[in-house]
Amino acid sequence: MISPLLNVRSVSKYYGTRIGCENVSFDLYPGEVMGIVGESGSGKSTLLNCLAGHLPPDSGEVFFDTRTNGPRDTLTMSEPERRMLGRTDWAFVHQHARDGLRMGVSAGGNVGERLMAVGARHYGNIRAQAVDWLGRVEIAADRMDDRPDAFSGGMQQRLQIARNLVTGPRLVFMDEPTGGLDVSVQARLLDLLRGLVREMGLSAIIVTHDLAVVRLLADRLMVMKDGHVVEAGLTDQVLDDPQHGYTQLLVSSVLQV
Ligand code: ADP
Ligand code: MG
């Protein structure tokens, strides 16, 4: 029997008396992409940050199936252990590329330093892998020595993706990966992400307010409203035959999200 890569149990996070997210539980299996959708303020980022160890929830458990010790609650593990997982097993793609890039470091350096963080030492290999990954995200090799702030928004986002995927993470968290970009740039990025997800068999949790993103990328979907999951299921099923009134509104684009 395959065990879940991530087993989330009743995660709640409050900001004072305000609900960030409440009682969220789900399993993510290896190779699965889970989409989290909902309007702005529905708790998507709060939940994602709790799962990724960026924000301590007030209650709940998040078991990650570690390579060596099996399922471990990432919320109670030590800070160094969690940091190590962050380097070797997890990746986090931020909405704003500059939050996930080192702006003072060249494009090649941004990718290469992640390889060094997991132990790569051979300069030639690191450079070759960086060139390969820049190519995979459609950044020309002759831009390798440029800094990210010389890049367009879409290119910065593609660089952030290369930096995050180069180490072959076992779980990728993405918060609005196509948000804030022009529509045509979004479409290209989405296409690229879809290719990478399929090729690499990525396990990922993708937060978005854009149903087109989950339609293309997610196997399963959770719909959030006011910090709660109101509906969950296979992506096509939820989008084609939404059961909850709120999901019906989302799908019919009555809600401007
Ligand atoms: P989403 O990502 O779906 O837009 P968030 O997780 O950012 O939603 O927010 C969920 C709720 O928590 C909202 O009501 C928001 O105002 C509140 N919230 C988020 N971050 C903070 C914070 N740092 N301090 C206080 N309230 C917050
Ligand atoms: Mg958000």
CSV table of C-alpha atoms and ligand atoms in Angstrom, one decimal:
chain,number,residue,atom,x,y,z
A,1,MET,CA,0.0,0.0,0.0
A,2,ILE,CA,1.3,3.5,-0.9
A,3,SER,CA,1.4,5.8,2.1
A,4,PRO,CA,0.6,9.5,1.7
A,5,LEU,CA,3.5,11.9,1.1
A,6,LEU,CA,1.7,14.4,3.3
A,7,ASN,CA,-1.0,13.7,5.8
A,8,VAL,CA,-2.7,16.8,7.1
A,9,ARG,CA,-4.8,16.6,10.3
A,10,SER,CA,-7.1,19.3,11.5
A,11,VAL,CA,-4.8,22.2,10.9
A,12,SER,CA,-6.1,25.5,12.3
A,13,LYS,CA,-4.5,28.9,12.4
A,14,TYR,CA,-6.0,32.1,13.9
A,15,TYR,CA,-4.9,35.7,13.7
A,16,GLY,CA,-6.3,36.9,17.1
A,17,THR,CA,-10.0,36.2,16.8
A,18,ARG,CA,-9.9,36.0,13.0
A,19,ILE,CA,-9.9,32.6,11.3
A,20,GLY,CA,-6.9,32.1,9.0
A,21,CYS,CA,-7.8,28.5,8.3
A,22,GLU,CA,-9.7,26.0,10.5
A,23,ASN,CA,-9.8,22.2,10.8
A,24,VAL,CA,-8.2,21.4,7.4
A,25,SER,CA,-7.4,17.7,6.8
A,26,PHE,CA,-6.3,15.9,3.6
A,27,ASP,CA,-3.8,13.4,2.2
A,28,LEU,CA,-1.5,14.0,-0.7
A,29,TYR,CA,-0.1,11.0,-2.4
A,30,PRO,CA,3.2,10.8,-4.3
A,31,GLY,CA,2.8,12.2,-7.8
A,32,GLU,CA,-0.4,14.0,-7.0
A,33,VAL,CA,-1.1,17.7,-7.6
A,34,MET,CA,-3.6,19.3,-5.2
A,35,GLY,CA,-5.2,22.6,-6.0
A,36,ILE,CA,-6.5,24.9,-3.4
A,37,VAL,CA,-8.9,27.5,-4.7
A,38,GLY,CA,-11.1,30.2,-3.2
A,39,GLU,CA,-11.6,34.0,-3.2
A,40,SER,CA,-9.0,36.3,-1.8
A,41,GLY,CA,-9.0,36.1,2.0
A,42,SER,CA,-10.4,32.5,2.1
A,43,GLY,CA,-7.3,31.2,3.8
A,44,LYS,CA,-5.3,29.6,1.0
A,45,SER,CA,-2.0,31.2,1.7
A,46,THR,CA,-2.4,30.7,5.5
A,47,LEU,CA,-2.9,27.0,5.0
A,48,LEU,CA,0.0,26.7,2.5
A,49,ASN,CA,2.4,28.5,4.8
A,50,CYS,CA,1.3,26.3,7.7
A,51,LEU,CA,2.0,23.2,5.6
A,52,ALA,CA,5.3,24.4,4.4
A,53,GLY,CA,6.6,25.2,7.9
A,54,HIS,CA,6.6,29.0,7.3
A,55,LEU,CA,3.8,29.7,9.8
A,56,PRO,CA,3.2,27.8,13.0
A,57,PRO,CA,-0.5,26.7,13.1
A,58,ASP,CA,-2.4,26.9,16.5
A,59,SER,CA,-3.3,23.2,16.3
A,60,GLY,CA,-3.1,20.2,14.0
A,61,GLU,CA,-0.5,17.8,12.7
A,62,VAL,CA,1.3,17.7,9.3
A,63,PHE,CA,3.0,14.3,8.7
A,64,PHE,CA,5.5,14.2,5.9
A,65,ASP,CA,6.8,10.9,4.7
A,66,THR,CA,10.6,11.4,5.2
A,67,ARG,CA,13.1,9.4,3.2
A,68,THR,CA,14.8,7.9,6.2
A,69,ASN,CA,12.4,8.0,9.1
A,70,GLY,CA,9.0,7.5,7.5
A,71,PRO,CA,6.1,9.9,8.5
A,72,ARG,CA,7.2,12.7,10.8
A,73,ASP,CA,5.1,15.5,12.2
A,74,THR,CA,6.9,18.5,10.6
A,75,LEU,CA,5.3,20.9,13.1
A,76,THR,CA,7.0,19.3,16.1
A,77,MET,CA,10.3,18.4,14.5
A,78,SER,CA,13.3,20.5,15.4
A,79,GLU,CA,14.1,23.7,13.5
A,80,PRO,CA,17.3,22.2,11.9
A,81,GLU,CA,15.5,19.1,10.8
A,82,ARG,CA,12.8,21.2,9.2
A,83,ARG,CA,15.3,23.5,7.6
A,84,MET,CA,17.0,20.4,6.1
A,85,LEU,CA,13.7,19.2,4.7
A,86,GLY,CA,13.3,22.6,3.2
A,87,ARG,CA,16.6,22.3,1.4
A,88,THR,CA,16.4,18.7,0.2
A,89,ASP,CA,12.8,17.6,-0.1
A,90,TRP,CA,10.6,20.7,-0.4
A,91,ALA,CA,10.4,23.6,-2.7
A,92,PHE,CA,8.3,26.8,-2.4
A,93,VAL,CA,7.4,28.9,-5.4
A,94,HIS,CA,6.2,32.4,-4.3
A,95,GLN,CA,3.8,34.5,-6.2
A,96,HIS,CA,6.3,37.3,-6.4
A,97,ALA,CA,9.5,36.0,-8.0
A,98,ARG,CA,11.6,38.4,-5.9
A,99,ASP,CA,10.5,36.7,-2.7
A,100,GLY,CA,11.9,33.4,-4.0
A,101,LEU,CA,15.0,34.6,-5.8
A,102,ARG,CA,18.3,36.2,-4.8
A,103,MET,CA,18.2,39.4,-6.7
A,104,GLY,CA,21.9,40.2,-6.3
A,105,VAL,CA,23.0,36.8,-7.7
A,106,SER,CA,23.2,35.9,-11.4
A,107,ALA,CA,20.5,33.6,-13.0
A,108,GLY,CA,22.9,30.8,-13.2
A,109,GLY,CA,24.0,31.4,-9.5
A,110,ASN,CA,20.4,31.3,-8.4
A,111,VAL,CA,20.0,27.8,-9.8
A,112,GLY,CA,23.5,26.6,-9.0
A,113,GLU,CA,23.5,27.6,-5.3
A,114,ARG,CA,20.5,25.3,-4.7
A,115,LEU,CA,22.6,22.4,-6.0
A,116,MET,CA,25.4,23.4,-3.7
A,117,ALA,CA,23.0,23.6,-0.8
A,118,VAL,CA,22.3,19.9,-1.3
A,119,GLY,CA,26.0,19.0,-1.6
A,120,ALA,CA,27.0,19.5,-5.2
A,121,ARG,CA,30.6,20.6,-5.4
A,122,HIS,CA,31.9,20.1,-8.9
A,123,TYR,CA,31.8,23.5,-10.7
A,124,GLY,CA,31.5,22.0,-14.2
A,125,ASN,CA,28.5,19.8,-13.2
A,126,ILE,CA,26.8,22.6,-11.4
A,127,ARG,CA,27.2,25.0,-14.3
A,128,ALA,CA,26.0,22.3,-16.8
A,129,GLN,CA,22.9,21.5,-14.7
A,130,ALA,CA,22.2,25.2,-14.4
A,131,VAL,CA,22.4,25.7,-18.1
A,132,ASP,CA,20.2,22.7,-18.6
A,133,TRP,CA,17.5,24.0,-16.2
A,134,LEU,CA,17.6,27.5,-17.7
A,135,GLY,CA,16.9,25.9,-21.0
A,136,ARG,CA,14.0,23.9,-19.6
A,137,VAL,CA,12.4,27.1,-18.4
A,138,GLU,CA,13.1,28.8,-21.8
A,139,ILE,CA,15.9,31.1,-20.6
A,140,ALA,CA,18.7,31.4,-23.1
A,141,ALA,CA,22.1,30.3,-22.0
A,142,ASP,CA,23.6,33.7,-22.8
A,143,ARG,CA,21.4,35.3,-20.0
A,144,MET,CA,23.0,33.0,-17.4
A,145,ASP,CA,25.3,35.7,-16.0
A,146,ASP,CA,22.5,38.4,-15.9
A,147,ARG,CA,20.9,39.2,-12.6
A,148,PRO,CA,17.1,38.6,-12.2
A,149,ASP,CA,16.3,42.3,-12.1
A,150,ALA,CA,17.3,42.5,-15.8
A,151,PHE,CA,14.5,40.0,-16.6
A,152,SER,CA,10.9,40.5,-17.4
A,153,GLY,CA,8.3,39.3,-14.8
A,154,GLY,CA,7.5,36.1,-16.6
A,155,MET,CA,11.2,35.3,-17.0
A,156,GLN,CA,11.8,35.9,-13.3
A,157,GLN,CA,9.0,33.6,-12.5
A,158,ARG,CA,10.5,30.9,-14.8
A,159,LEU,CA,13.9,31.4,-13.1
A,160,GLN,CA,12.3,31.0,-9.7
A,161,ILE,CA,10.8,27.7,-10.9
A,162,ALA,CA,14.1,26.5,-12.2
A,163,ARG,CA,15.8,27.4,-8.9
A,164,ASN,CA,13.1,25.4,-7.0
A,165,LEU,CA,13.0,22.3,-9.2
A,166,VAL,CA,16.7,21.8,-10.0
A,167,THR,CA,17.2,19.7,-6.9
A,168,GLY,CA,14.3,17.3,-7.7
A,169,PRO,CA,12.2,18.1,-4.7
A,170,ARG,CA,9.7,15.6,-3.4
A,171,LEU,CA,7.0,18.2,-2.7
A,172,VAL,CA,6.5,21.6,-4.3
A,173,PHE,CA,4.4,24.3,-2.7
A,174,MET,CA,3.2,27.1,-5.0
A,175,ASP,CA,1.3,30.2,-4.0
A,176,GLU,CA,-0.4,31.9,-7.0
A,177,PRO,CA,2.5,30.9,-9.3
A,178,THR,CA,0.9,32.7,-12.3
A,179,GLY,CA,-0.6,35.6,-10.3
A,180,GLY,CA,0.3,39.2,-11.1
A,181,LEU,CA,1.5,38.5,-14.7
A,182,ASP,CA,0.0,39.5,-18.0
A,183,VAL,CA,-2.5,37.1,-19.4
A,184,SER,CA,-0.3,36.0,-22.3
A,185,VAL,CA,2.6,35.5,-20.0
A,186,GLN,CA,0.4,33.5,-17.6
A,187,ALA,CA,-0.6,31.2,-20.4
A,188,ARG,CA,3.0,30.5,-21.4
A,189,LEU,CA,4.0,29.9,-17.8
A,190,LEU,CA,1.1,27.6,-17.2
A,191,ASP,CA,2.0,25.6,-20.3
A,192,LEU,CA,5.6,25.3,-19.0
A,193,LEU,CA,4.4,24.2,-15.6
A,194,ARG,CA,2.1,21.6,-17.0
A,195,GLY,CA,5.0,20.1,-19.0
A,196,LEU,CA,7.3,20.0,-15.9
A,197,VAL,CA,4.6,18.5,-13.6
A,198,ARG,CA,4.0,15.7,-16.1
A,199,GLU,CA,7.7,15.1,-17.0
A,200,MET,CA,8.9,15.1,-13.4
A,201,GLY,CA,5.8,13.4,-11.9
A,202,LEU,CA,5.8,16.2,-9.4
A,203,SER,CA,3.9,16.1,-6.1
A,204,ALA,CA,2.6,19.6,-5.5
A,205,ILE,CA,0.2,21.8,-3.7
A,206,ILE,CA,-0.9,24.8,-5.8
A,207,VAL,CA,-2.8,27.7,-4.3
A,208,THR,CA,-4.6,29.9,-6.8
A,209,HIS,CA,-7.7,32.0,-7.3
A,210,ASP,CA,-7.6,31.1,-11.0
A,211,LEU,CA,-9.7,28.0,-11.9
A,212,ALA,CA,-7.9,27.7,-15.3
A,213,VAL,CA,-4.7,27.0,-13.4
A,214,VAL,CA,-6.1,24.1,-11.4
A,215,ARG,CA,-8.0,22.8,-14.4
A,216,LEU,CA,-4.7,22.3,-16.2
A,217,LEU,CA,-2.5,21.3,-13.3
A,218,ALA,CA,-4.4,19.8,-10.4
A,219,ASP,CA,-5.6,16.2,-10.0
A,220,ARG,CA,-7.6,17.1,-7.0
A,221,LEU,CA,-9.1,20.3,-5.6
A,222,MET,CA,-10.0,21.8,-2.3
A,223,VAL,CA,-12.4,24.8,-2.3
A,224,MET,CA,-11.9,27.2,0.6
A,225,LYS,CA,-14.2,29.8,2.0
A,226,ASP,CA,-13.7,31.8,5.2
A,227,GLY,CA,-10.8,29.5,6.3
A,228,HIS,CA,-12.8,26.3,5.8
A,229,VAL,CA,-12.7,23.6,3.1
A,230,VAL,CA,-16.3,23.6,1.7
A,231,GLU,CA,-15.8,21.1,-1.1
A,232,ALA,CA,-13.1,18.7,-2.2
A,233,GLY,CA,-12.7,16.1,-4.9
A,234,LEU,CA,-11.3,15.3,-8.3
A,235,THR,CA,-10.7,18.5,-10.2
A,236,ASP,CA,-12.9,17.7,-13.2
A,237,GLN,CA,-15.7,16.5,-11.0
A,238,VAL,CA,-15.7,19.5,-8.7
A,239,LEU,CA,-15.5,22.0,-11.6
A,240,ASP,CA,-18.0,20.2,-13.9
A,241,ASP,CA,-20.5,19.3,-11.2
A,242,PRO,CA,-19.9,21.5,-8.2
A,243,GLN,CA,-22.0,20.5,-5.2
A,244,HIS,CA,-21.6,23.4,-2.8
A,245,GLY,CA,-23.3,26.7,-3.5
A,246,TYR,CA,-20.1,28.6,-3.1
A,247,THR,CA,-18.2,26.4,-5.6
A,248,GLN,CA,-21.1,26.9,-8.0
A,249,LEU,CA,-20.7,30.6,-7.7
A,250,LEU,CA,-16.9,30.3,-8.2
A,251,VAL,CA,-17.3,28.2,-11.3
A,252,SER,CA,-20.0,30.3,-12.8
A,253,SER,CA,-17.7,33.3,-12.4
A,254,VAL,CA,-20.3,35.2,-10.5
A,255,LEU,CA,-17.6,35.9,-7.9
A,256,GLN,CA,-14.9,38.2,-9.1
A,257,VAL,CA,-11.9,36.5,-7.5
B,1,ADP,P1,-5.9,34.0,0.7
B,1,ADP,O1,-4.5,33.5,0.5
B,1,ADP,O2,-6.9,33.0,0.3
B,1,ADP,O3,-6.1,35.3,0.0
B,1,ADP,P2,-5.1,34.5,3.5
B,1,ADP,O4,-4.6,33.2,4.0
B,1,ADP,O5,-4.1,35.4,3.0
B,1,ADP,O6,-6.1,34.2,2.3
B,1,ADP,O7,-6.0,35.1,4.6
B,1,ADP,C1,-7.0,34.4,5.3
B,1,ADP,C2,-7.6,35.3,6.3
B,1,ADP,O8,-6.6,35.6,7.3
B,1,ADP,C3,-8.1,36.7,5.8
B,1,ADP,O9,-9.2,37.0,6.6
B,1,ADP,C4,-6.9,37.6,6.1
B,1,ADP,O10,-7.3,38.9,6.3
B,1,ADP,C5,-6.3,37.0,7.4
B,1,ADP,N1,-4.9,37.2,7.5
B,1,ADP,C6,-4.0,36.7,6.7
B,1,ADP,N2,-2.7,37.1,7.1
B,1,ADP,C7,-2.9,37.8,8.2
B,1,ADP,C8,-2.0,38.5,9.1
B,1,ADP,N3,-0.7,38.4,9.0
B,1,ADP,N4,-2.5,39.1,10.2
B,1,ADP,C9,-3.9,39.1,10.4
B,1,ADP,N5,-4.8,38.6,9.6
B,1,ADP,C10,-4.3,37.9,8.5
B,2,MG,MG,-3.0,34.3,-0.8
